[in-house]
Coordinates of C-alpha atoms in Angstrom, one line a residue:
M1 CA 41.4 11.6 -33.7
N2 CA 40.8 15.3 -33.8
Q3 CA 39.1 17.3 -31.0
D4 CA 35.9 17.9 -33.1
M5 CA 35.2 14.2 -33.2
A6 CA 35.7 13.7 -29.5
T7 CA 33.3 16.5 -28.6
N8 CA 30.8 15.9 -31.3
P9 CA 27.5 14.6 -29.8
G10 CA 27.0 12.5 -32.9
G11 CA 30.6 11.3 -32.6
Y12 CA 31.9 7.8 -33.1
Y13 CA 32.2 6.7 -29.5
P14 CA 29.3 5.9 -27.2
P15 CA 29.0 8.3 -24.2
V16 CA 30.0 7.3 -20.7
G17 CA 27.3 6.5 -18.2
F18 CA 28.8 8.1 -15.2
H19 CA 28.6 11.7 -16.2
F20 CA 25.0 12.9 -15.6
K21 CA 22.9 15.2 -13.5
V22 CA 19.3 15.1 -12.2
E23 CA 17.3 18.3 -12.0
F24 CA 14.0 18.5 -10.0
L25 CA 12.2 21.3 -11.9
G26 CA 10.8 23.8 -9.4
I27 CA 12.6 22.4 -6.3
G28 CA 16.1 21.6 -5.3
N29 CA 19.4 23.3 -5.6
G30 CA 22.8 22.5 -6.9
N31 CA 23.5 19.8 -4.4
D32 CA 20.2 18.1 -5.2
S33 CA 21.3 17.3 -8.8
R34 CA 24.2 15.0 -7.8
F35 CA 23.2 11.3 -7.7
Q36 CA 25.2 8.2 -7.6
S37 CA 22.9 6.2 -9.9
V38 CA 19.6 6.6 -11.8
G39 CA 17.5 3.5 -12.7
G40 CA 14.1 3.0 -14.3
L41 CA 14.5 4.9 -17.5
T42 CA 12.6 2.1 -19.3
V43 CA 9.5 1.9 -21.4
E44 CA 7.7 -1.1 -22.7
Y45 CA 4.3 -2.0 -24.1
D46 CA 1.7 -4.1 -22.3
T47 CA 0.2 -6.5 -24.9
E48 CA -3.0 -8.3 -25.4
T49 CA -3.3 -11.6 -27.1
F50 CA -5.8 -12.4 -29.8
K51 CA -6.5 -16.0 -30.9
E52 CA -7.5 -16.3 -34.5
G53 CA -10.1 -18.9 -35.3
G54 CA -8.6 -21.7 -37.4
E55 CA -5.0 -20.7 -36.9
N56 CA -3.5 -22.7 -34.1
R57 CA 0.2 -22.2 -34.6
F58 CA 0.4 -18.8 -32.8
E59 CA -1.5 -16.0 -31.1
H60 CA -1.5 -12.4 -32.2
K61 CA 0.1 -10.0 -29.7
L62 CA -1.3 -6.5 -30.0
P63 CA 0.1 -3.4 -28.2
V64 CA -2.2 -1.9 -25.7
R65 CA -0.4 0.8 -23.7
T66 CA 3.0 1.8 -22.5
K67 CA 4.2 1.3 -19.0
Y68 CA 7.0 2.9 -17.0
P69 CA 8.7 1.4 -13.9
D70 CA 9.5 3.6 -10.9
L71 CA 12.5 5.9 -11.2
S72 CA 15.2 4.9 -8.7
L73 CA 17.7 7.5 -7.6
K74 CA 20.6 6.8 -5.2
R75 CA 23.1 9.2 -3.6
G76 CA 25.1 9.9 -0.4
M77 CA 22.6 11.3 2.1
L78 CA 22.4 15.1 2.3
V79 CA 21.4 16.7 5.7
D80 CA 19.9 19.8 4.0
S81 CA 17.9 18.9 0.9
L82 CA 14.9 20.5 -0.6
V83 CA 14.2 17.3 -2.5
I84 CA 14.0 15.3 0.7
D85 CA 11.8 18.1 2.2
W86 CA 9.5 17.5 -0.8
C87 CA 9.5 13.7 -0.1
L88 CA 8.8 14.2 3.6
A89 CA 5.8 16.5 2.8
A90 CA 4.3 13.5 0.9
F91 CA 5.2 10.9 3.5
Q92 CA 4.4 12.8 6.7
N93 CA 1.6 15.1 5.6
Q94 CA 0.2 13.4 2.5
V95 CA 0.9 16.5 0.4
F96 CA 1.7 15.2 -3.1
L97 CA 3.1 17.8 -5.4
P98 CA 4.2 16.1 -8.7
V99 CA 7.2 17.7 -10.4
D100 CA 9.0 17.2 -13.7
I101 CA 12.6 15.9 -13.6
N102 CA 15.3 16.2 -16.2
V103 CA 17.9 13.5 -16.3
S104 CA 20.8 14.7 -18.5
L105 CA 23.6 12.6 -19.9
L106 CA 26.6 15.0 -20.1
N107 CA 29.6 15.3 -22.3
E108 CA 33.2 16.2 -21.1
Q109 CA 32.3 19.9 -21.3
H110 CA 29.4 19.2 -18.9
M111 CA 26.9 19.9 -21.7
P112 CA 23.8 17.7 -22.2
L113 CA 24.0 15.0 -24.9
K114 CA 20.6 13.6 -24.2
V115 CA 17.8 14.5 -21.8
W116 CA 15.1 12.4 -20.4
N117 CA 12.2 14.6 -19.3
V118 CA 10.3 12.7 -16.6
K119 CA 6.7 13.9 -16.2
N120 CA 4.7 14.3 -13.0
A121 CA 6.9 12.4 -10.6
W122 CA 6.0 11.9 -7.0
P123 CA 7.8 10.1 -4.1
R124 CA 6.7 6.5 -3.6
K125 CA 9.5 5.3 -1.3
W126 CA 12.5 6.8 0.5
S127 CA 15.0 4.6 2.2
V128 CA 18.3 5.1 4.0
S129 CA 21.1 2.5 4.1
D130 CA 21.8 0.6 7.3
L131 CA 23.7 2.3 9.9
N132 CA 26.5 0.0 11.1
A133 CA 29.3 0.9 13.5
Q134 CA 31.5 -1.8 12.0
D135 CA 31.4 -0.5 8.5
N136 CA 33.3 2.5 7.1
A137 CA 30.7 3.4 4.6
L138 CA 28.7 6.5 3.5
V139 CA 25.0 6.7 4.3
I140 CA 23.2 6.2 1.0
E141 CA 19.6 7.3 0.5
T142 CA 17.4 5.9 -2.2
L143 CA 14.4 7.6 -3.7
E144 CA 11.8 5.7 -5.7
L145 CA 9.5 7.9 -7.7
T146 CA 6.4 7.1 -9.6
Y147 CA 5.8 9.1 -12.8
Q148 CA 3.4 9.2 -15.8
F149 CA 5.9 8.9 -18.7
F150 CA 9.1 10.4 -20.0
T151 CA 10.2 12.0 -23.3
V152 CA 13.7 11.8 -24.8
I153 CA 15.2 15.0 -26.0
N154 CA 18.2 14.7 -28.3
I155 CA 20.5 17.7 -28.1

């Protein structure tokens, strides 16, 4: 296989899921883009059923609106994070400042292959893993963010 095929975004191999970055547009710094996992990039339709008179074999399912679950971000806890300051402003002072977030899937040259632009996200939950003197583990923080919708940008 030649080098052009390996680096071609429309290449023959599916991209790996472990090379990505998360950017909080308007807040955060370089350290705030490193996350262990991202979950919740899902969209589905709510449906409404319609029973047709005289037709008893099935019900019609009609699309109503799209719905998006919360975005879940996990990472090793940072002691100096503008993103956590943004979360704490919401939790401690009820100051909710929605921000857009870009989740970028990267290629081996660290260039985006695909970008999910998450609109108007705000913190719904922040949790820290258990502290246990018997475990030799990193402290993991989890952010759950509610948002309106996302768009997918193909690069």
